[in-house]
GROMACS .gro file of C-alpha atoms in nm:
model
  448
    1MET     CA    1   4.640   9.885  -0.472
    2PHE     CA    2   4.389   9.657  -0.653
    3VAL     CA    3   4.509   9.329  -0.807
    4GLN     CA    4   4.302   9.138  -1.061
    5ILE     CA    5   4.360   8.773  -1.153
    6THR     CA    6   4.246   8.645  -1.494
    7ASN     CA    7   4.116   8.294  -1.553
    8GLU     CA    8   4.413   8.221  -1.779
    9GLU     CA    9   4.659   8.310  -1.503
   10LEU     CA   10   4.472   8.099  -1.249
   11ILE     CA   11   4.455   7.797  -1.482
   12ARG     CA   12   4.824   7.826  -1.570
   13GLU     CA   13   4.939   7.845  -1.207
   14THR     CA   14   4.695   7.572  -1.100
   15SER     CA   15   4.834   7.345  -1.370
   16LYS     CA   16   5.189   7.406  -1.245
   17LYS     CA   17   5.083   7.315  -0.891
   18ALA     CA   18   4.899   7.003  -1.012
   19TRP     CA   19   5.202   6.881  -1.208
   20TYR     CA   20   5.422   6.942  -0.907
   21GLN     CA   21   5.198   6.714  -0.699
   22THR     CA   22   5.185   6.462  -0.984
   23ASN     CA   23   5.567   6.452  -0.989
   24ASN     CA   24   5.568   6.365  -0.620
   25ILE     CA   25   5.316   6.082  -0.670
   26ILE     CA   26   5.488   5.929  -0.973
   27TRP     CA   27   5.839   5.933  -0.825
   28THR     CA   28   5.711   5.796  -0.493
   29ILE     CA   29   5.552   5.506  -0.682
   30ILE     CA   30   5.871   5.445  -0.881
   31PHE     CA   31   6.086   5.422  -0.567
   32LEU     CA   32   5.849   5.250  -0.324
   33TYR     CA   33   5.622   5.026  -0.531
   34PRO     CA   34   5.892   4.758  -0.595
   35LEU     CA   35   5.936   4.729  -0.217
   36PHE     CA   36   5.586   4.579  -0.195
   37SER     CA   37   5.751   4.260  -0.323
   38ILE     CA   38   5.900   4.213   0.023
   39VAL     CA   39   5.545   4.162   0.154
   40ASP     CA   40   5.483   3.922  -0.135
   41PHE     CA   41   5.797   3.731  -0.049
   42ILE     CA   42   5.676   3.685   0.311
   43TYR     CA   43   5.301   3.626   0.266
   44ALA     CA   44   5.261   3.516  -0.098
   45THR     CA   45   5.556   3.284  -0.143
   46ASN     CA   46   5.414   3.109  -0.449
   47TYR     CA   47   5.359   3.428  -0.645
   48TRP     CA   48   5.616   3.683  -0.524
   49LEU     CA   49   5.863   3.645  -0.816
   50GLN     CA   50   5.595   3.679  -1.084
   51PHE     CA   51   5.447   3.984  -0.913
   52PHE     CA   52   5.792   4.134  -0.859
   53ILE     CA   53   5.842   4.126  -1.237
   54ILE     CA   54   5.492   4.271  -1.284
   55ARG     CA   55   5.573   4.554  -1.044
   56ILE     CA   56   5.898   4.636  -1.226
   57ILE     CA   57   5.717   4.639  -1.560
   58THR     CA   58   5.443   4.856  -1.407
   59ILE     CA   59   5.681   5.125  -1.284
   60LEU     CA   60   5.865   5.125  -1.619
   61ILE     CA   61   5.537   5.180  -1.802
   62ILE     CA   62   5.434   5.451  -1.555
   63TYR     CA   63   5.769   5.627  -1.595
   64GLY     CA   64   5.740   5.612  -1.974
   65LEU     CA   65   5.387   5.752  -1.965
   66PHE     CA   66   5.500   6.022  -1.723
   67SER     CA   67   5.777   6.138  -1.957
   68TYR     CA   68   5.545   6.126  -2.258
   69PHE     CA   69   5.264   6.319  -2.090
   70GLN     CA   70   5.506   6.587  -1.972
   71HIS     CA   71   5.659   6.623  -2.316
   72LYS     CA   72   5.320   6.646  -2.490
   73GLN     CA   73   5.170   6.850  -2.206
   74PHE     CA   74   4.872   6.617  -2.176
   75SER     CA   75   4.635   6.619  -1.880
   76TYR     CA   76   4.790   6.500  -1.557
   77ARG     CA   77   4.450   6.355  -1.456
   78ILE     CA   78   4.463   6.092  -1.729
   79LEU     CA   79   4.818   5.997  -1.628
   80LEU     CA   80   4.714   5.949  -1.265
   81HIS     CA   81   4.406   5.744  -1.359
   82ILE     CA   82   4.617   5.514  -1.577
   83SER     CA   83   4.882   5.478  -1.307
   84PHE     CA   84   4.625   5.400  -1.038
   85PHE     CA   85   4.451   5.154  -1.267
   86MET     CA   86   4.775   4.959  -1.321
   87LEU     CA   87   4.846   4.952  -0.948
   88SER     CA   88   4.486   4.853  -0.872
   89VAL     CA   89   4.493   4.557  -1.112
   90THR     CA   90   4.791   4.405  -0.932
   91ALA     CA   91   4.646   4.477  -0.587
   92ALA     CA   92   4.299   4.336  -0.678
   93ILE     CA   93   4.450   4.015  -0.813
   94LEU     CA   94   4.660   3.962  -0.500
   95CYS     CA   95   4.360   4.031  -0.274
   96ASN     CA   96   4.185   3.735  -0.440
   97LEU     CA   97   4.486   3.499  -0.461
   98VAL     CA   98   4.654   3.505  -0.120
   99ASN     CA   99   4.561   3.286   0.173
  100ILE     CA  100   4.265   3.410   0.377
  101GLN     CA  101   4.481   3.462   0.686
  102PHE     CA  102   4.696   3.719   0.500
  103LEU     CA  103   4.408   3.885   0.317
  104THR     CA  104   4.381   4.173   0.566
  105ILE     CA  105   4.743   4.271   0.497
  106TYR     CA  106   4.681   4.304   0.121
  107PHE     CA  107   4.358   4.490   0.167
  108MET     CA  108   4.551   4.733   0.389
  109LEU     CA  109   4.821   4.773   0.120
  110PHE     CA  110   4.553   4.843  -0.140
  111ALA     CA  111   4.379   5.091   0.092
  112THR     CA  112   4.714   5.258   0.166
  113THR     CA  113   4.777   5.306  -0.207
  114LEU     CA  114   4.434   5.462  -0.254
  115LEU     CA  115   4.478   5.681   0.054
  116PHE     CA  116   4.824   5.793  -0.066
  117PHE     CA  117   4.678   5.910  -0.396
  118ASN     CA  118   4.400   6.105  -0.226
  119LEU     CA  119   4.641   6.267   0.018
  120GLN     CA  120   4.883   6.382  -0.253
  121VAL     CA  121   4.674   6.442  -0.561
  122PHE     CA  122   4.547   6.786  -0.666
  123TRP     CA  123   4.223   6.753  -0.861
  124GLU     CA  124   3.847   6.770  -0.836
  125PRO     CA  125   3.683   6.525  -0.588
  126LEU     CA  126   3.498   6.348  -0.873
  127ASN     CA  127   3.827   6.197  -0.991
  128SER     CA  128   3.887   6.029  -0.653
  129ILE     CA  129   3.536   5.885  -0.659
  130ILE     CA  130   3.607   5.741  -1.003
  131GLN     CA  131   3.926   5.581  -0.874
  132THR     CA  132   3.745   5.426  -0.575
  133LEU     CA  133   3.474   5.286  -0.800
  134MET     CA  134   3.746   5.153  -1.030
  135ALA     CA  135   3.915   4.975  -0.738
  136LEU     CA  136   3.584   4.822  -0.622
  137LEU     CA  137   3.502   4.711  -0.976
  138LEU     CA  138   3.841   4.539  -1.016
  139LEU     CA  139   3.800   4.364  -0.679
  140ALA     CA  140   3.457   4.241  -0.783
  141ILE     CA  141   3.581   4.116  -1.122
  142PHE     CA  142   3.878   3.924  -0.981
  143PHE     CA  143   3.666   3.797  -0.690
  144ASN     CA  144   3.442   3.622  -0.938
  145LEU     CA  145   3.740   3.493  -1.140
  146LEU     CA  146   3.995   3.395  -0.877
  147SER     CA  147   3.862   3.391  -0.519
  148GLU     CA  148   3.809   3.060  -0.340
  149TYR     CA  149   3.624   3.220  -0.048
  150ASN     CA  150   3.274   3.352  -0.006
  151LEU     CA  151   3.198   3.723   0.017
  152ASP     CA  152   3.131   3.728   0.390
  153LEU     CA  153   3.468   3.574   0.461
  154VAL     CA  154   3.646   3.824   0.238
  155LEU     CA  155   3.467   4.120   0.399
  156SER     CA  156   3.546   4.001   0.750
  157ASN     CA  157   3.917   3.962   0.664
  158GLY     CA  158   4.000   4.315   0.559
  159GLY     CA  159   3.730   4.390   0.300
  160GLN     CA  160   3.529   4.608   0.536
  161ILE     CA  161   3.839   4.804   0.638
  162PHE     CA  162   3.921   4.867   0.271
  163PHE     CA  163   3.570   4.995   0.198
  164ILE     CA  164   3.577   5.228   0.501
  165ILE     CA  165   3.923   5.368   0.423
  166SER     CA  166   3.846   5.412   0.051
  167GLY     CA  167   3.519   5.590   0.130
  168ILE     CA  168   3.674   5.827   0.383
  169SER     CA  169   3.971   5.901   0.156
  170CYS     CA  170   3.733   6.026  -0.113
  171LEU     CA  171   3.648   6.319   0.113
  172ILE     CA  172   4.009   6.441   0.131
  173PRO     CA  173   4.064   6.574  -0.227
  174GLY     CA  174   3.764   6.810  -0.208
  175ALA     CA  175   3.899   7.004   0.093
  176ARG     CA  176   4.256   6.975  -0.037
  177TYR     CA  177   4.157   7.110  -0.379
  178LYS     CA  178   3.993   7.420  -0.227
  179VAL     CA  179   4.286   7.487   0.006
  180ILE     CA  180   4.549   7.458  -0.268
  181GLN     CA  181   4.341   7.672  -0.504
  182ARG     CA  182   4.334   7.947  -0.240
  183GLU     CA  183   4.709   7.909  -0.199
  184VAL     CA  184   4.760   7.938  -0.574
  185ARG     CA  185   4.537   8.246  -0.591
  186ALA     CA  186   4.719   8.404  -0.296
  187GLN     CA  187   5.056   8.329  -0.455
  188ILE     CA  188   4.949   8.494  -0.782
  189MET     CA  189   4.822   8.799  -0.595
  190ILE     CA  190   5.148   8.828  -0.399
  191GLU     CA  191   5.357   8.800  -0.717
  192LYS     CA  192   5.145   9.056  -0.902
  193SER     CA  193   5.147   9.287  -0.600
  194ASN     CA  194   5.526   9.263  -0.587
  195GLU     CA  195   5.543   9.350  -0.956
  196GLN     CA  196   5.316   9.649  -0.901
  197LEU     CA  197   5.526   9.762  -0.605
  198LYS     CA  198   5.842   9.732  -0.813
  199GLN     CA  199   5.683   9.936  -1.091
  200GLN     CA  200   5.554  10.196  -0.844
  201ASN     CA  201   5.897  10.216  -0.683
  202LYS     CA  202   6.049  10.270  -1.026
  203ASP     CA  203   5.792  10.542  -1.102
  204ILE     CA  204   5.861  10.708  -0.767
  205ASN     CA  205   6.236  10.708  -0.835
  206GLU     CA  206   6.175  10.859  -1.179
  207LYS     CA  207   5.948  11.126  -1.030
  208ASN     CA  208   6.204  11.198  -0.759
  209ASN     CA  209   6.469  11.245  -1.026
  210LEU     CA  210   6.231  11.475  -1.214
  211ILE     CA  211   6.159  11.671  -0.895
  212ASP     CA  212   6.533  11.703  -0.826
  213HIS     CA  213   6.585  11.829  -1.181
  214GLN     CA  214   6.297  12.077  -1.153
  215TYR     CA  215   6.421  12.190  -0.812
  216GLU     CA  216   6.762  12.262  -0.961
  217GLN     CA  217   6.598  12.462  -1.240
  218LEU     CA  218   6.388  12.655  -0.986
  219ARG     CA  219   6.696  12.723  -0.781
  220LYS     CA  220   6.870  12.867  -1.087
  221LEU     CA  221   6.561  13.074  -1.174
  222ASP     CA  222   6.543  13.200  -0.816
  223SER     CA  223   6.907  13.301  -0.835
  224GLN     CA  224   6.843  13.481  -1.165
  225LYS     CA  225   6.538  13.652  -1.013
  226ASN     CA  226   6.739  13.775  -0.716
  227SER     CA  227   7.012  13.901  -0.946
  228PHE     CA  228   6.756  14.084  -1.161
  229ILE     CA  229   6.591  14.243  -0.857
  230ASN     CA  230   6.927  14.354  -0.719
  231ILE     CA  231   7.029  14.508  -1.053
  232ALA     CA  232   6.687  14.669  -1.109
  233GLY     CA  233   6.677  14.794  -0.749
  234HIS     CA  234   7.020  14.951  -0.781
  235ASP     CA  235   6.917  15.130  -1.102
  236LEU     CA  236   6.587  15.242  -0.950
  237LYS     CA  237   6.768  15.384  -0.649
  238ASN     CA  238   6.976  15.600  -0.882
  239LEU     CA  239   6.664  15.713  -1.070
  240ILE     CA  240   6.474  15.795  -0.751
  241GLY     CA  241   6.776  15.979  -0.619
  242SER     CA  242   6.782  16.185  -0.938
  243ILE     CA  243   6.409  16.260  -0.903
  244ILE     CA  244   6.450  16.371  -0.541
  245MET     CA  245   6.752  16.585  -0.622
  246SER     CA  246   6.581  16.750  -0.920
  247ASN     CA  247   6.263  16.808  -0.721
  248ASN     CA  248   6.460  16.962  -0.433
  249MET     CA  249   6.625  17.200  -0.680
  250ILE     CA  250   6.280  17.306  -0.801
  251ARG     CA  251   6.154  17.355  -0.444
  252GLU     CA  252   6.448  17.586  -0.369
  253GLU     CA  253   6.301  17.826  -0.624
  254ASP     CA  254   5.939  17.784  -0.522
  255PHE     CA  255   5.888  18.160  -0.542
  256ARG     CA  256   5.866  18.113  -0.917
  257LEU     CA  257   5.594  17.844  -0.887
  258SER     CA  258   5.220  17.883  -0.881
  259THR     CA  259   5.008  17.735  -0.606
  260ASP     CA  260   4.912  17.432  -0.821
  261GLN     CA  261   5.275  17.378  -0.919
  262LYS     CA  262   5.383  17.386  -0.556
  263GLU     CA  263   5.117  17.127  -0.478
  264PHE     CA  264   5.244  16.903  -0.759
  265VAL     CA  265   5.602  16.944  -0.638
  266GLY     CA  266   5.483  16.832  -0.294
  267TYR     CA  267   5.319  16.527  -0.447
  268ILE     CA  268   5.643  16.445  -0.632
  269ALA     CA  269   5.847  16.475  -0.313
  270GLU     CA  270   5.605  16.262  -0.112
  271SER     CA  271   5.579  15.998  -0.384
  272ALA     CA  272   5.956  15.984  -0.424
  273ASP     CA  273   5.999  15.936  -0.050
  274LYS     CA  274   5.746  15.653  -0.056
  275MET     CA  275   5.916  15.492  -0.354
  276GLN     CA  276   6.251  15.509  -0.180
  277TYR     CA  277   6.103  15.359   0.138
  278MET     CA  278   5.934  15.075  -0.051
  279LEU     CA  279   6.237  15.004  -0.263
  280ASN     CA  280   6.450  14.961   0.047
  281LYS     CA  281   6.194  14.709   0.174
  282LEU     CA  282   6.145  14.525  -0.153
  283MET     CA  283   6.515  14.499  -0.235
  284ASP     CA  284   6.557  14.217   0.013
  285VAL     CA  285   6.380  13.923  -0.156
  286LYS     CA  286   6.428  13.707   0.150
  287GLU     CA  287   6.238  13.962   0.351
  288ILE     CA  288   5.954  13.961   0.094
  289GLU     CA  289   5.928  13.583   0.122
  290SER     CA  290   5.957  13.586   0.501
  291PRO     CA  291   5.639  13.526   0.706
  292ASP     CA  292   5.730  13.809   0.944
  293MET     CA  293   5.807  14.119   0.737
  294LYS     CA  294   5.903  14.418   0.949
  295PHE     CA  295   5.675  14.719   0.906
  296ASN     CA  296   5.689  15.069   1.042
  297MET     CA  297   5.353  15.057   1.221
  298GLU     CA  298   5.189  15.389   1.307
  299ILE     CA  299   4.843  15.523   1.388
  300PHE     CA  300   4.682  15.739   1.120
  301ASP     CA  301   4.345  15.827   0.964
  302ILE     CA  302   4.306  15.579   0.680
  303ASN     CA  303   4.031  15.773   0.508
  304VAL     CA  304   4.272  16.067   0.468
  305GLU     CA  305   4.526  15.832   0.310
  306VAL     CA  306   4.265  15.693   0.067
  307MET     CA  307   4.162  16.047  -0.028
  308HIS     CA  308   4.526  16.132  -0.087
  309ILE     CA  309   4.562  15.834  -0.324
  310PHE     CA  310   4.232  15.927  -0.492
  311LYS     CA  311   4.344  16.283  -0.562
  312GLY     CA  312   4.685  16.165  -0.681
  313LEU     CA  313   4.530  15.944  -0.949
  314TYR     CA  314   4.240  16.169  -1.040
  315GLU     CA  315   4.432  16.349  -1.318
  316THR     CA  316   4.554  16.016  -1.453
  317ALA     CA  317   4.193  15.897  -1.482
  318LEU     CA  318   4.087  16.218  -1.657
  319MET     CA  319   4.358  16.169  -1.920
  320LYS     CA  320   4.179  15.845  -2.020
  321ASN     CA  321   3.838  16.009  -1.984
  322ILE     CA  322   3.757  15.782  -1.691
  323HIS     CA  323   3.535  15.921  -1.418
  324LEU     CA  324   3.643  15.848  -1.059
  325VAL     CA  325   3.344  15.850  -0.823
  326ASP     CA  326   3.427  15.963  -0.468
  327ASN     CA  327   3.234  15.764  -0.207
  328ILE     CA  328   3.505  15.799   0.055
  329LEU     CA  329   3.380  15.819   0.411
  330LYS     CA  330   3.448  16.159   0.571
  331LEU     CA  331   3.442  16.013   0.923
  332PRO     CA  332   3.796  15.980   1.070
  333LEU     CA  333   3.894  15.614   1.111
  334ASN     CA  334   4.223  15.543   1.284
  335VAL     CA  335   4.419  15.228   1.208
  336ARG     CA  336   4.757  15.097   1.314
  337LEU     CA  337   4.938  15.004   0.993
  338ASP     CA  338   5.245  15.079   0.788
  339LYS     CA  339   5.119  15.397   0.625
  340VAL     CA  340   5.340  15.370   0.317
  341PHE     CA  341   5.249  15.011   0.239
  342ALA     CA  342   4.879  15.061   0.316
  343GLY     CA  343   4.879  15.353   0.073
  344GLN     CA  344   5.062  15.138  -0.182
  345VAL     CA  345   4.792  14.871  -0.157
  346PHE     CA  346   4.523  15.128  -0.245
  347GLN     CA  347   4.750  15.280  -0.510
  348ASN     CA  348   4.809  14.945  -0.681
  349LEU     CA  349   4.441  14.850  -0.686
  350LEU     CA  350   4.315  15.186  -0.810
  351SER     CA  351   4.589  15.240  -1.068
  352ASN     CA  352   4.527  14.888  -1.201
  353ALA     CA  353   4.154  14.963  -1.235
  354ILE     CA  354   4.228  15.288  -1.420
  355LYS     CA  355   4.483  15.123  -1.644
  356PHE     CA  356   4.251  14.852  -1.772
  357SER     CA  357   3.920  15.036  -1.773
  358GLN     CA  358   3.789  15.150  -2.107
  359THR     CA  359   3.732  15.512  -2.203
  360ASN     CA  360   3.415  15.676  -2.061
  361ASN     CA  361   3.390  15.414  -1.785
  362SER     CA  362   3.330  15.499  -1.421
  363ILE     CA  363   3.522  15.367  -1.122
  364LYS     CA  364   3.373  15.391  -0.776
  365VAL     CA  365   3.602  15.426  -0.478
  366VAL     CA  366   3.408  15.344  -0.162
  367THR     CA  367   3.513  15.332   0.203
  368SER     CA  368   3.296  15.234   0.497
  369LEU     CA  369   3.296  15.107   0.855
  370GLN     CA  370   3.154  14.757   0.894
  371ARG     CA  371   3.173  14.567   1.222
  372GLN     CA  372   3.475  14.754   1.353
  373ARG     CA  373   3.655  14.703   1.022
  374PHE     CA  374   3.756  14.962   0.767
  375VAL     CA  375   3.640  14.852   0.421
  376PHE     CA  376   3.792  14.988   0.099
  377GLU     CA  377   3.615  14.895  -0.227
  378ILE     CA  378   3.687  14.958  -0.593
  379ILE     CA  379   3.410  14.888  -0.844
  380ASP     CA  380   3.510  14.931  -1.208
  381GLU     CA  381   3.356  14.860  -1.548
  382GLY     CA  382   3.674  14.738  -1.710
  383ILE     CA  383   3.751  14.412  -1.888
  384ALA     CA  384   3.681  14.114  -1.660
  385ILE     CA  385   4.002  13.945  -1.552
  386GLY     CA  386   3.845  13.599  -1.563
  387GLN     CA  387   3.849  13.287  -1.348
  388GLN     CA  388   4.174  13.139  -1.480
  389GLU     CA  389   4.371  13.451  -1.398
  390LEU     CA  390   4.181  13.479  -1.068
  391ASP     CA  391   4.359  13.166  -0.944
  392MET     CA  392   4.697  13.315  -1.032
  393MET     CA  393   4.655  13.685  -0.963
  394PHE     CA  394   4.780  13.688  -0.603
  395ASN     CA  395   5.088  13.467  -0.655
  396LYS     CA  396   5.382  13.680  -0.554
  397LEU     CA  397   5.640  13.760  -0.819
  398LYS     CA  398   5.412  13.619  -1.090
  399THR     CA  399   5.280  13.799  -1.398
  400LEU     CA  400   4.937  13.738  -1.552
  401ASN     CA  401   4.871  13.768  -1.925
  402ASP     CA  402   4.577  13.950  -2.078
  403THR     CA  403   4.338  13.692  -2.221
  404SER     CA  404   4.208  13.950  -2.467
  405GLY     CA  405   4.538  13.948  -2.651
  406VAL     CA  406   4.699  14.260  -2.504
  407THR     CA  407   5.073  14.200  -2.491
  408GLU     CA  408   5.120  14.414  -2.182
  409SER     CA  409   5.086  14.231  -1.849
  410ARG     CA  410   4.741  14.284  -1.699
  411LEU     CA  411   4.840  14.274  -1.338
  412GLY     CA  412   5.217  14.239  -1.317
  413LEU     CA  413   5.333  14.233  -0.957
  414GLY     CA  414   5.099  14.506  -0.833
  415LEU     CA  415   4.816  14.292  -0.706
  416SER     CA  416   5.053  14.021  -0.587
  417ILE     CA  417   5.237  14.272  -0.369
  418ALA     CA  418   4.906  14.429  -0.257
  419LYS     CA  419   4.777  14.090  -0.145
  420LEU     CA  420   5.101  14.009   0.037
  421MET     CA  421   5.118  14.342   0.216
  422THR     CA  422   4.751  14.332   0.317
  423GLN     CA  423   4.788  13.989   0.472
  424GLU     CA  424   5.113  14.073   0.648
  425MET     CA  425   4.949  14.377   0.809
  426GLY     CA  426   4.656  14.163   0.933
  427GLY     CA  427   4.402  14.260   0.669
  428GLU     CA  428   4.208  14.079   0.397
  429LEU     CA  429   4.195  14.138   0.024
  430SER     CA  430   3.921  13.972  -0.182
  431TYR     CA  431   3.826  13.986  -0.547
  432ARG     CA  432   3.557  13.887  -0.792
  433SER     CA  433   3.500  13.937  -1.162
  434ASP     CA  434   3.191  13.915  -1.381
  435ASP     CA  435   3.053  14.049  -1.708
  436ASN     CA  436   3.000  14.395  -1.555
  437GLY     CA  437   3.364  14.444  -1.452
  438ASN     CA  438   3.589  14.381  -1.154
  439TYR     CA  439   3.553  14.427  -0.782
  440PHE     CA  440   3.828  14.460  -0.520
  441ARG     CA  441   3.777  14.478  -0.146
  442VAL     CA  442   4.031  14.544   0.131
  443GLU     CA  443   3.955  14.522   0.503
  444PHE     CA  444   4.159  14.640   0.807
  445TYR     CA  445   4.069  14.660   1.175
  446VAL     CA  446   4.015  15.011   1.314
  447ILE     CA  447   4.134  15.108   1.662
  448ASN     CA  448   3.894  15.389   1.758
   0.00000   0.00000   0.00000
């Protein structure tokens, strides 16, 4: 979280702090300055009443200026200089009127006033230097006009102490100004950080509400999906049952069938059994989404299964005038997999390639043994699926759209299910697409 402070913000907050300190100085003067007359009453008996009246008039003027400056929003520096000047005039006169034996006391009062200003005021050090020079100038003027003593006598009776205290006090505002400026900057940063945190908390609450709303929508969609799958599964079971029953009726009269027809009837029976097996598995959506799907693992020659899939789709390819190239390894390779689902993986990939390949294209079906792994490859010359659909193609229960404008789903659930089944059985399914077509690759460990 990065907080920036503008010059306007810093000046505004600094001004507030300066006026707060100015308030303290002015009200301290108003309440305490008249009490200096007690010292006058004790040590300057001849003048105390006159100076008491002067002090009262001084604080009334200072209060009036204070109210006026606040109302007009004038500079607090000018107000403090005027106030100190009025106090310094009275102090300088008394330092040159009183008896020499009491002179140290009045120099100390004058030095205390100067020190009080420098301890409380919030401004640049130059202003304190100006005040000190002003005090020295007033002392010099009234020394020439009123003092009955020589300079050495005045300095030895409190003058030196005043000069030392006034000089040292000029060093205070510089350090104080830097410290308070850092405090003001830190305060601004804390306030702005709090505002940012409040806004971020508000944004988080809004996003949480949005997430809750989207979660509720997803939950409803998931419920609708499950209902659809249950309904569709029930209907498919009836259809598959009808196919099996009709096929069994045909097989009972196989004496009327030719050799090719008997082979086709066998394919229908085997495919129907596989469909029924898969449907029973896929009906349970929770099982599909479970990380530990239960498979019927068995040992079989995977090249034989690939050849079986190849032959089953060969006629389909010929109907589209697509040439299937057989590069299937004739070497027996045993694997331990769910035979039905492994066959369905190959079926989905090859049927998808046939479906979206153009007429007169060729599709190579290649199997090989590489580093104790069975490798199944499909190389087609169809329309490239593209990178955007590549990122989505293996999301289960998700349909991809044809970027070429075909309204029919390019991939449907076939590749999503193929990817899921391959991973669950310990294999890998990879894909790439370029201008020459599409490439699918499936790998499983062999056991012989």
